[in-house]
Coordinates of C-alpha atoms and ligand atoms in Angstrom, one line a residue:
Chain A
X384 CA -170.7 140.0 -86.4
X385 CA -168.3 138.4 -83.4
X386 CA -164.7 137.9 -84.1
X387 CA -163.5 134.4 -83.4
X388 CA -159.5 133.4 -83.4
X389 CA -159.6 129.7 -83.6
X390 CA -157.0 127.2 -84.6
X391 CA -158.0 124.7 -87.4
X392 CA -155.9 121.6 -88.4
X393 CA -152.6 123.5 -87.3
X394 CA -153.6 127.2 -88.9
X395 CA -154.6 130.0 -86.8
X396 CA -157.6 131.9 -88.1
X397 CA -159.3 135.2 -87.2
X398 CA -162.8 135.7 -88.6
X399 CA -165.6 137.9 -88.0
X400 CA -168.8 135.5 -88.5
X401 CA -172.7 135.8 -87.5
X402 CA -173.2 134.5 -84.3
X403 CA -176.1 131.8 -85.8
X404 CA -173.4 130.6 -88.3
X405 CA -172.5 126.7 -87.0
X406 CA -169.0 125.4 -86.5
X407 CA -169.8 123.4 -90.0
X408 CA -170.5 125.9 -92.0
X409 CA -167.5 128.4 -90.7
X410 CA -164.8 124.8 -91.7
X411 CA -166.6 124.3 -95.2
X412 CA -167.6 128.1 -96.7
X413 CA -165.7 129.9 -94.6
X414 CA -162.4 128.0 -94.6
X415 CA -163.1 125.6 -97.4
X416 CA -162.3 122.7 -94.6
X417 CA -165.1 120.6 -97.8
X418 CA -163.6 117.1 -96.1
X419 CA -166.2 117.9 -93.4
X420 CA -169.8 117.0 -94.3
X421 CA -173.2 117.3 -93.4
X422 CA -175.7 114.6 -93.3
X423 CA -178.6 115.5 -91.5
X424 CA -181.0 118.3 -89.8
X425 CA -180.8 116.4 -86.5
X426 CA -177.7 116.1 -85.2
X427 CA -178.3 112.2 -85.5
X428 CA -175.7 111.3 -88.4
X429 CA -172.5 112.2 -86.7
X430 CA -171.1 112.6 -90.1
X431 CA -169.7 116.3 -89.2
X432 CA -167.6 115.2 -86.4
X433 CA -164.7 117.3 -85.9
X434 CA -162.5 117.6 -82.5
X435 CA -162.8 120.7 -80.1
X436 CA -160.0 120.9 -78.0
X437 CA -159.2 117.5 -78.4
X438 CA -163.1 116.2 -78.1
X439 CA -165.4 114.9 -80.8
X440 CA -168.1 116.6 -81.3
X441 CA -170.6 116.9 -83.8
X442 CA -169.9 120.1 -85.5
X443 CA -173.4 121.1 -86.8
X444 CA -175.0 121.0 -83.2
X445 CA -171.9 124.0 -81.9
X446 CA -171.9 127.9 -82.7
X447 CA -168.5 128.8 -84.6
X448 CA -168.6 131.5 -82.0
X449 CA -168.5 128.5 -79.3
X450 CA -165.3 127.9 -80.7
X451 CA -163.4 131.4 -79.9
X452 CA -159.8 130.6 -78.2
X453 CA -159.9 126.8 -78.9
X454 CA -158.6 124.2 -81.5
X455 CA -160.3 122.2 -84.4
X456 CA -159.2 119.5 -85.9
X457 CA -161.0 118.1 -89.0
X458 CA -160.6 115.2 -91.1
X459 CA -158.0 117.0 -93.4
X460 CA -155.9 117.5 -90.2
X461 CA -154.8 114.7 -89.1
X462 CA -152.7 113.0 -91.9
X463 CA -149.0 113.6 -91.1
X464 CA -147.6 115.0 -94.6
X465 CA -148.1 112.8 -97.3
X466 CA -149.1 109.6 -95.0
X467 CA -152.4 108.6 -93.8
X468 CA -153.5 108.8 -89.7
X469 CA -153.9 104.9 -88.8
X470 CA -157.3 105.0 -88.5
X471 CA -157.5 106.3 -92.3
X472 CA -155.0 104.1 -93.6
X473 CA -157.6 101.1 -91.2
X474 CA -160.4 102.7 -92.8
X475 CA -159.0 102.0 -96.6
X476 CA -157.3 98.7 -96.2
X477 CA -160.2 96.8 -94.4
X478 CA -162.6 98.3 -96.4
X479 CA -164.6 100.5 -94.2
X480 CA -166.3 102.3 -96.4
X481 CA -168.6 102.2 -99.9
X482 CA -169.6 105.6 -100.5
X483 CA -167.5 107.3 -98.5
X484 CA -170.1 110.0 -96.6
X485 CA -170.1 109.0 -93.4
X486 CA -166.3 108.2 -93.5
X487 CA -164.7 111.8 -92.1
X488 CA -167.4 111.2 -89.1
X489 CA -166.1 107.9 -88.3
X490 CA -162.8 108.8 -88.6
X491 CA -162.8 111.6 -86.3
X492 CA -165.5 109.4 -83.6
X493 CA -163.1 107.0 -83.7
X494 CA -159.3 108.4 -82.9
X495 CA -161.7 110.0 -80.0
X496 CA -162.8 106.5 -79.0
X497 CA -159.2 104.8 -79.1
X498 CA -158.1 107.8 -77.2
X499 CA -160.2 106.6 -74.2
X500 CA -159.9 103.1 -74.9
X501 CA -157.1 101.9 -76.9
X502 CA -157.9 98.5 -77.0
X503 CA -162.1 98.0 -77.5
X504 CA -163.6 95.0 -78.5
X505 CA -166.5 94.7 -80.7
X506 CA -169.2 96.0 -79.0
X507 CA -167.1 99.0 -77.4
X508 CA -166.2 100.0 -81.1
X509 CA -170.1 99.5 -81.6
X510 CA -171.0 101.6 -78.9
X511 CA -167.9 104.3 -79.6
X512 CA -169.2 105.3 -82.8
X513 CA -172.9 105.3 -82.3
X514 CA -173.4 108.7 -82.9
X515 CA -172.5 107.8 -86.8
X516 CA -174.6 106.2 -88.9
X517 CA -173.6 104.8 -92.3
X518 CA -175.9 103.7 -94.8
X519 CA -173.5 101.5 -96.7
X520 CA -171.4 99.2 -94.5
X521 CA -173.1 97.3 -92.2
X522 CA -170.4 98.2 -90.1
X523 CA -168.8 94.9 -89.7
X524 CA -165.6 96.7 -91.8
X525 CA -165.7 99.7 -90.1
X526 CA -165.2 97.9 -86.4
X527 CA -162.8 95.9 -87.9
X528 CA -160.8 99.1 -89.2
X529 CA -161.2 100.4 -86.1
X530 CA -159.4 97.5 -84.1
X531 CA -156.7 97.5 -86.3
X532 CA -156.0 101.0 -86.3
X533 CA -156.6 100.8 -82.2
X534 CA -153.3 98.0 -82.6
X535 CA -151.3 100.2 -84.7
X536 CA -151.9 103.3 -82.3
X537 CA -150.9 101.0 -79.8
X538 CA -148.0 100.0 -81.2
X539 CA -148.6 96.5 -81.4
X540 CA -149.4 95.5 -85.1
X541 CA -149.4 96.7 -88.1
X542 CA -151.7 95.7 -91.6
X543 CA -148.6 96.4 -93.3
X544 CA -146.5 94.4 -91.4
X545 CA -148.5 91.5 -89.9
X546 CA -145.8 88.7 -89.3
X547 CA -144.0 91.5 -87.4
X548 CA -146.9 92.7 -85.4
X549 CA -147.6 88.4 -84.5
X550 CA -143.7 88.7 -83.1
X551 CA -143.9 91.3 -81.0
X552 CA -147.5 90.4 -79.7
Chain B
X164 CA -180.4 124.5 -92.0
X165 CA -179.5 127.3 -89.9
X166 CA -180.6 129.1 -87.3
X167 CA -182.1 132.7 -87.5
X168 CA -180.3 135.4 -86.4
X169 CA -179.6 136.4 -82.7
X170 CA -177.8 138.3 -80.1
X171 CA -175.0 136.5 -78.6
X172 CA -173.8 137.2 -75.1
X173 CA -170.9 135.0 -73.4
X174 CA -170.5 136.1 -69.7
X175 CA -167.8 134.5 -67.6
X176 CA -170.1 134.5 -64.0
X177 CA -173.8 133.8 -62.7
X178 CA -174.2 137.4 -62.1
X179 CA -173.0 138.7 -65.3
X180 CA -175.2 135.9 -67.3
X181 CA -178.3 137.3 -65.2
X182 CA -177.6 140.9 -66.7
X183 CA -177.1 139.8 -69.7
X184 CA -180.6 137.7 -69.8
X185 CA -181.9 140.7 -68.2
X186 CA -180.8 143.2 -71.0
X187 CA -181.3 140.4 -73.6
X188 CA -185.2 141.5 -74.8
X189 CA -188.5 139.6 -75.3
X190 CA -186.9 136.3 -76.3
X191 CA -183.9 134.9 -74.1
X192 CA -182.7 131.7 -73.8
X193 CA -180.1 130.4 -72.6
X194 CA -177.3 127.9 -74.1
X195 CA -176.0 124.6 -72.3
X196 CA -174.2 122.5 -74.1
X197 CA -176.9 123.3 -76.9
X198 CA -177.4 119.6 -78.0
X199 CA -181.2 119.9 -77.5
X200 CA -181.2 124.1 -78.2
X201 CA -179.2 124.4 -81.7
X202 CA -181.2 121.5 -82.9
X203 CA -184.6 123.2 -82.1
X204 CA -183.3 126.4 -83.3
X205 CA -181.7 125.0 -86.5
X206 CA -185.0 123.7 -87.6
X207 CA -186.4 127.1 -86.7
X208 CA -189.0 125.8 -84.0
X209 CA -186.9 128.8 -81.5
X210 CA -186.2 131.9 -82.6
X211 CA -184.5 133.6 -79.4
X212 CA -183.8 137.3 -79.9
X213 CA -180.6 136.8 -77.8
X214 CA -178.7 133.5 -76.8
X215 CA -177.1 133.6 -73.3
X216 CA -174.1 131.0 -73.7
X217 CA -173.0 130.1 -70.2
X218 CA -170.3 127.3 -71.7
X219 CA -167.2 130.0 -69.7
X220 CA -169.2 130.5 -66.3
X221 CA -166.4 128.3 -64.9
X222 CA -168.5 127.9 -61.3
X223 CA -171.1 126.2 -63.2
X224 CA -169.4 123.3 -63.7
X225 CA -167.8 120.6 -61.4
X226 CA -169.0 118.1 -58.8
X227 CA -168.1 119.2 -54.8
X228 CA -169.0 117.3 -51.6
X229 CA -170.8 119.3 -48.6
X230 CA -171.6 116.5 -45.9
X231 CA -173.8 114.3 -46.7
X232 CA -174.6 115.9 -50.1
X233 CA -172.8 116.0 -53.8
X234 CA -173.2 119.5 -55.7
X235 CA -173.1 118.9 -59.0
X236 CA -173.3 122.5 -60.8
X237 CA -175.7 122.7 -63.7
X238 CA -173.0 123.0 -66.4
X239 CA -171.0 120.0 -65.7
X240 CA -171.1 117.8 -68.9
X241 CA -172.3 114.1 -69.1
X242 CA -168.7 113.4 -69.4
X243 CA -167.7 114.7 -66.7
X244 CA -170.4 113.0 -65.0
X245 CA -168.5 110.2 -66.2
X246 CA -165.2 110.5 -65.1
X247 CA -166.6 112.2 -61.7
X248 CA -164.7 110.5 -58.9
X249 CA -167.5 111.2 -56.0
X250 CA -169.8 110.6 -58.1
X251 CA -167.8 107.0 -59.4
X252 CA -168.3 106.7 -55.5
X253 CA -171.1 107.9 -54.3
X254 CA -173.6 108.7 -57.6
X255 CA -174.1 105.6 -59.2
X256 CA -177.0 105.8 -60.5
X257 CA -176.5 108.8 -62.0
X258 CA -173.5 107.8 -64.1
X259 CA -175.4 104.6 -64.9
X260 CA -177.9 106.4 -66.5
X261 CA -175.7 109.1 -68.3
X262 CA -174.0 106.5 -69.4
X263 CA -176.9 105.9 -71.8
X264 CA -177.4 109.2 -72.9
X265 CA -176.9 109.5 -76.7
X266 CA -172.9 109.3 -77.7
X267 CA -170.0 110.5 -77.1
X268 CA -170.3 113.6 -79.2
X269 CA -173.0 114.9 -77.1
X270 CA -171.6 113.5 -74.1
X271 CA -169.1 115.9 -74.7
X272 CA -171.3 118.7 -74.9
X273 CA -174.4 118.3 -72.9
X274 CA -174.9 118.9 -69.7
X275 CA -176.8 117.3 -66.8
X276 CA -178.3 121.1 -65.6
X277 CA -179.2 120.9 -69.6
X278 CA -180.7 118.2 -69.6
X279 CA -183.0 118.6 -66.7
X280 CA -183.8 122.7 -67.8
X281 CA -185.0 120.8 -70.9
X282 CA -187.1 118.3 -69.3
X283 CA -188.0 116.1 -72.0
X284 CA -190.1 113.4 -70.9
X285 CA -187.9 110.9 -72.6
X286 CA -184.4 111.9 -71.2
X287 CA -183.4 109.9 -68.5
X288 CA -181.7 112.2 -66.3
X289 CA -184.4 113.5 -64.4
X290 CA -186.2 110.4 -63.5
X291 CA -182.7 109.8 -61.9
X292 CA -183.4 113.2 -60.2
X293 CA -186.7 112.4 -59.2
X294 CA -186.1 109.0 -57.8
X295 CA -182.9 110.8 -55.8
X296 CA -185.2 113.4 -54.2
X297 CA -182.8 116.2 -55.6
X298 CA -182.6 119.1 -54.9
X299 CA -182.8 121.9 -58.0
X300 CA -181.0 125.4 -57.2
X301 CA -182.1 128.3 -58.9
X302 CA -181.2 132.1 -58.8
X303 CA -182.6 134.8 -60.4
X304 CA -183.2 138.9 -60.3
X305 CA -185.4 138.4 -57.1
X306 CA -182.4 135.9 -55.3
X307 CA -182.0 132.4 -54.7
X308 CA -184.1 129.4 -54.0
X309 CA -184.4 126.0 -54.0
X310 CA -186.7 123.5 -55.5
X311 CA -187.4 119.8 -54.7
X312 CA -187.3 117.6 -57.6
X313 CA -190.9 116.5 -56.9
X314 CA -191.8 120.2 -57.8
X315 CA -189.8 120.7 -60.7
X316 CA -190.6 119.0 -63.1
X317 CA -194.3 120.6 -64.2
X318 CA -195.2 119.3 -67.4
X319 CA -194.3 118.1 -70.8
X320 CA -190.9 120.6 -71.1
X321 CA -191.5 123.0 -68.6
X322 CA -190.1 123.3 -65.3
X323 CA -190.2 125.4 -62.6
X324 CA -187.8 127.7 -63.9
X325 CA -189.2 131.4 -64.5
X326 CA -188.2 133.9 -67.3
X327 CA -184.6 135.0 -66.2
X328 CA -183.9 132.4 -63.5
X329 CA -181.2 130.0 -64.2
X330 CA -180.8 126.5 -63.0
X331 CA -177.5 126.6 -61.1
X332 CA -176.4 123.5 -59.2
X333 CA -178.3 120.3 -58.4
X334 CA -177.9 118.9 -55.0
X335 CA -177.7 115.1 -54.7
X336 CA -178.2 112.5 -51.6
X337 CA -174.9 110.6 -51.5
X338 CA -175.3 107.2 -51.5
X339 CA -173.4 104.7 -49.8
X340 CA -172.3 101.1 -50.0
X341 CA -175.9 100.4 -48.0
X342 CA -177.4 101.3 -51.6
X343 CA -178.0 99.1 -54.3
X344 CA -178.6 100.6 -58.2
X345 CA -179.8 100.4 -61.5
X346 CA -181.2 102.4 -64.9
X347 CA -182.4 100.0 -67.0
X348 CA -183.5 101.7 -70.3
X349 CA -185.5 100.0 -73.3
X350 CA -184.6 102.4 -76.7
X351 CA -183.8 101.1 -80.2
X352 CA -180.5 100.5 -81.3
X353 CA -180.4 103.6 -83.6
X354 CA -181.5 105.9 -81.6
X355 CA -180.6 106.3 -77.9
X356 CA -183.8 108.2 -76.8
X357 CA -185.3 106.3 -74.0
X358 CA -189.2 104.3 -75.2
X359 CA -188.9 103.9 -71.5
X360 CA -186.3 103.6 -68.6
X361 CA -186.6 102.5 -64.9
X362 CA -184.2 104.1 -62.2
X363 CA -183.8 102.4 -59.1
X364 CA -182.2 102.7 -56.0
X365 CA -182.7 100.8 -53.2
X366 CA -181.0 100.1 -49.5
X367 CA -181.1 96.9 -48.0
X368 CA -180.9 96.4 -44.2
X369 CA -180.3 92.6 -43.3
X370 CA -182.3 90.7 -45.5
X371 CA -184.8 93.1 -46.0
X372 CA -185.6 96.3 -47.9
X373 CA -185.7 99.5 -46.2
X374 CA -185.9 102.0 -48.6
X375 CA -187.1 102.4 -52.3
X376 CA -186.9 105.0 -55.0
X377 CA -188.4 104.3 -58.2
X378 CA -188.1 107.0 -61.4
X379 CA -189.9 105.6 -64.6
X380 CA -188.6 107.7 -68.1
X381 CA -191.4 108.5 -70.6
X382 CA -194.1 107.1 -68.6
X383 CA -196.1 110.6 -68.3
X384 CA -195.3 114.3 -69.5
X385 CA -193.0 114.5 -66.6
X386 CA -190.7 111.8 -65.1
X387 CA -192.9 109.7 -62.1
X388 CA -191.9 107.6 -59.2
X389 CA -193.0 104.0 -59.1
X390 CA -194.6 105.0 -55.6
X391 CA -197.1 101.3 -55.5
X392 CA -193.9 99.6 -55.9
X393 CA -192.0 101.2 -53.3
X394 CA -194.6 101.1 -50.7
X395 CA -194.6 97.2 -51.6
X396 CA -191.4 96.7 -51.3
X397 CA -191.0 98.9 -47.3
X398 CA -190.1 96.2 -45.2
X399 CA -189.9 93.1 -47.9
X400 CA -187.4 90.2 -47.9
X401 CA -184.6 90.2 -50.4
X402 CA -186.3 87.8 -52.4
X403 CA -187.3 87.4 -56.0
X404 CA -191.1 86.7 -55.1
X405 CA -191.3 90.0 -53.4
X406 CA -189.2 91.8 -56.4
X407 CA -191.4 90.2 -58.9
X408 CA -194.8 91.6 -56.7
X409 CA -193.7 95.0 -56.0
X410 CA -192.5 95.2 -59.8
X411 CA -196.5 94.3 -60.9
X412 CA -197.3 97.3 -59.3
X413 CA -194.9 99.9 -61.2
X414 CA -197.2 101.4 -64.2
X415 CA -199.9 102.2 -61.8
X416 CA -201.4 105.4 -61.9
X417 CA -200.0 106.3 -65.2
X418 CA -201.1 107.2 -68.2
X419 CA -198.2 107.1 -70.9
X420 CA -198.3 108.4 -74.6
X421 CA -198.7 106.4 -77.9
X422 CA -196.4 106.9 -80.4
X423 CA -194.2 105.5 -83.1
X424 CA -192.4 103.6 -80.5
X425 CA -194.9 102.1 -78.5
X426 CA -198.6 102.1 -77.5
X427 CA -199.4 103.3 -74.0
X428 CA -199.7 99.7 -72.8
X429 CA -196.8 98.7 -73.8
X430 CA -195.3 101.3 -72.2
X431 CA -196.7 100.2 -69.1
X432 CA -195.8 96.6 -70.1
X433 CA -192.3 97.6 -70.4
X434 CA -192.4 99.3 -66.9
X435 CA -192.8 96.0 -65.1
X436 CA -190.7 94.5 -66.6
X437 CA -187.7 97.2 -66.3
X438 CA -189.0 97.9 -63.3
X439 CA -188.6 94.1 -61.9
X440 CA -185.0 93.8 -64.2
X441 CA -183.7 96.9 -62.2
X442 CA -184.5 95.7 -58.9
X443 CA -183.2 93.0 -59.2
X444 CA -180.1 94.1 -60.2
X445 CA -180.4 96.6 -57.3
X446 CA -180.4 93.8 -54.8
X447 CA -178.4 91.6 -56.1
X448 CA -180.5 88.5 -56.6
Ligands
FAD308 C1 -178.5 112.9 -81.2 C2 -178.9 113.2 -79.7 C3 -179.3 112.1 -78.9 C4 -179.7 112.3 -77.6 N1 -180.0 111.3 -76.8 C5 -180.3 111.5 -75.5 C6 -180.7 110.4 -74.7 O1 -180.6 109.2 -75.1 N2 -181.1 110.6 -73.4 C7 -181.1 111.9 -72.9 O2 -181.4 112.1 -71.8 N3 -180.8 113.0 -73.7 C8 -180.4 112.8 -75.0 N4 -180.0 113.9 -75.8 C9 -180.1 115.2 -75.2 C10 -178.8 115.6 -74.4 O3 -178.8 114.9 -73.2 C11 -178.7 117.0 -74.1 O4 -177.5 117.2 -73.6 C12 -179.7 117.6 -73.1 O5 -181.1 117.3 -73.4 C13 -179.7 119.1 -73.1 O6 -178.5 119.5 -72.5 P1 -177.7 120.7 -73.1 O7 -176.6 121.0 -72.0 O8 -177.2 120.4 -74.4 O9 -178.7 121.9 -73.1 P2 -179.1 123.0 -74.2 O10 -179.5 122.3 -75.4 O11 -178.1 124.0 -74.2 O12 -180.4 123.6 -73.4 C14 -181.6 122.9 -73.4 C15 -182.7 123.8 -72.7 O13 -182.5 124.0 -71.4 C16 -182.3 125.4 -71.1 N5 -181.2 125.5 -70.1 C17 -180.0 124.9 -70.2 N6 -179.2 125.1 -69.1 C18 -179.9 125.9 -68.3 C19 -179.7 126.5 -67.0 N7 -178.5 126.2 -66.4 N8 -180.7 127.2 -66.5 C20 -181.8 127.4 -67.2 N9 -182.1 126.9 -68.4 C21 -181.2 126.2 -68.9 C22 -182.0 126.0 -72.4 O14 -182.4 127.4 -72.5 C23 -182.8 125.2 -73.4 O15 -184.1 125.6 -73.4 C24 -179.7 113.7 -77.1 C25 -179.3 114.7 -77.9 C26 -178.9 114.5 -79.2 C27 -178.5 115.7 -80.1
FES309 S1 -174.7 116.6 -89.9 FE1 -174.1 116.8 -87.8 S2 -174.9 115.0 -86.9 FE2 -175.7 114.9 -88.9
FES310 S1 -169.9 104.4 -96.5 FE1 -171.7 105.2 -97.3 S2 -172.7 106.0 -95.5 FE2 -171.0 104.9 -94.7

């Protein structure tokens, strides 16, 4: 066993865990973190996407002990109290999503993505989240969710508040 | 599923990480940025008594200038690769190409020495290496040495690299405003593995080709140079007749796989035409 102190969606943690146990696994059975998911056995999926010090990664294909010292932040992280991160509340008003499995992924991939570039056109989002795959979508609603979160974060338009957002644009 | 059990040892410098492969048993191996290692081990194909992780050797990673040559230490991640100012300047073709490597989750983690310890036939960074004539740095219990890229690479994923030697910097020509270049990569959408990629680099004196380096991806067990086409192309115009000739010439001499992807002669189909796409783009026409 290695003892890890990491900090997860704003909670400091100190753990002793097997060295072969993967980031994954330590955020869903050791911390109960369920929000993240795992899709596949080939880090293809993306749909286990957490941040690591501030960078997406896919959290099956990184060693909880890789994350020793450092900072997590998962899907059920990044809401602020009771109201959504842009890119969820995107997410649920443009309908980027059926079944919801790949969602957390997508999430996470893309507040990484708008950090970079906050303003990407189609085939940027395209690109930005290839490491996800969804099943369901067809994506069209998911790049759309993603621009008009990537407008909110900006702070130039708002779903809730469109004739304000066309104002101030 | 996960992998089976090992020894974990996290040194903080080269020397320490060579003790620690030293006293690590039978089974060592080492861990990059572990997006090609903790898949193989997850679905059990490696079993390593102990894993070596070198992600806090701090001198591993970074890109430095010495003359005429950029020093890119083994650890440095694709993304850094990315947002490399010398080698925004003077490595091109490399960013190009890392560019296309998977997505921005493994950007994050991978690394170019990685990648090229790993030497799968269909990553693309060392056909960049190859067509660069890079130079591959290794130490190990018996010292230090140096490999050229054309001696590296030895077969389907295996290197030059013996038991307890570590890959520890990659030296790179710099290339100046004299050099034209391109990676042109076929893959499907889905999955960003190269079927097969052309990297080219080529420097132009008046109107007329003076130098040529050619790396084909997944054209062989190990990453080749287009050598037909650059002899061809020593001393020819800027012009898209002699482009389109020289290009003819690219899957000569090779013998690709058949797989799910493509057929072998597709593969070479695909090499000409890459091969003439990337040139070019490398000149400009
Ligand atoms: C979904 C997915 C898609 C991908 N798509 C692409 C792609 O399109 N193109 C592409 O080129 N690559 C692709 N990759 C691979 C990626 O580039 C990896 O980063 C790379 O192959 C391995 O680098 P790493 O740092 O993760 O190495 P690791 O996985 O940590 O190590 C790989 C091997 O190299 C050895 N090794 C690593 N570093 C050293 C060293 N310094 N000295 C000695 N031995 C060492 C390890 O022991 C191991 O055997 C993809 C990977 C994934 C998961
Ligand atoms: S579960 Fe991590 S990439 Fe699929
Ligand atoms: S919504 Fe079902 S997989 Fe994406």
């Amino acid at each position: 066993m290695t003892q890890i102190n990491v900090r997860v969606d704003g909670t400091s943690y100190s753990d002793d865990v097997e060295p072969r146990t993967l980031l994954v696994h330590y955020l869903r059975e050791g911390l109960g973190k369920v929000g993240t998911v795992v899709g596949c056995d080939t880090s293809n999926c993306g749909a286990c996407t957490v941040h690591l010090d501030g960078e997406a990664v896919k959290s099956c294909t990184v060693l909880a002990v890789q994350a020793d010292g450092g900072t997590v932040t998962t899907i059920e992280g990044i809401a602020d109290g009771g109201t959504l991160h842009p890119m969820q509340k995107a997410f649920h008003e443009m309908h980027g999503l059926q079944c919801g499995f790949c969602t957390p992924g997508m999430i996470m991939a893309s507040i990484d993505l708008v950090g970079d570039n906050p303003d990407p056109s189609d085939d940027e989002v395209r690109e930005g989240i290839e490491g996800n795959l969804c099943r369901c979508t067809g994506y069209q609603n998911i790049v759309r969710a993603v621009q008009q979160a990537a407008a909110e974060m900006r702070g130039t338009g708002t779903a809730s508040a469109p004739a304000e957002a066309v104002a101030r644009a | 599923m996960i992998p089976a059990a090992f020894a974990y040892a996290r040194p903080t410098t080269v020397d320490e990480a060579l003790q620690a492969i030293a006293d690590g048993g039978e089974d060592v191996k080492v861990l990059a940025g572990g997006q090609s290692l903790i898949p193989v081990m997850r679905l059990r194909l490696a079993a390593p008594e102990t894993v070596v992780d070198l992600t806090r050797v701090a001198e591993l990673r970074g890109v430095r200038e010495e003359g005429d040559v950029l020093v890119v230490g083994a650890m440095t991640t694709h993304s850094d690769v990315l947002a490399d100012p010398l080698l925004a300047q003077y490595g091109q073709l490399l960013v190009q190409a890392t560019e296309t490597v998977a997505d921005r989750q493994v950007r994050h983690r991978g690394t170019f020495g990685g990648a090229l310890a790993h030497a799968d036939p269909a990553g693309d960074l060392p056909a960049v290496a190859l067509a660069l004539d890079a130079e591959f740095v290794l130490v190990g219990p018996s010292g230090r040495r140096t490999v050229p890229a054309s001696e590296f690479f030895v077969d389907y994923l295996t290197t030059a690299l013996e038991e307890g030697e570590l890959l520890v910097e990659i030296r790179l020509p710099k290339l100046g405003s004299e050099w034209g270049v391109r990676y042109e990569k076929f893959n499907r959408v889905a999955q960003a593995w190269s079927i097969v990629a052309v990297a080219a680099a080529v420097r132009r004196e008046g109107g007329r080709i003076a130098e040529a380096r050619i790396g084909l991806t997944n054209m062989g067990s190990t990453p080749l140079r287009a050598t037909a086409t650059e002899a061809a192309l020593l001393g020819a115009d800027v012009s898209l007749e002699a482009v389109t000739a020289a290009a003819a010439l690219a899957a000569d001499g090779t013998s690709p796989s058949s797989d799910l992807n493509a057929q072998a002669d597709y593969r070479q189909h695909l090499a000409r035409v890459l091969t003439r796409r990337a040139l070019s783009a490398a000149t400009g026409l």
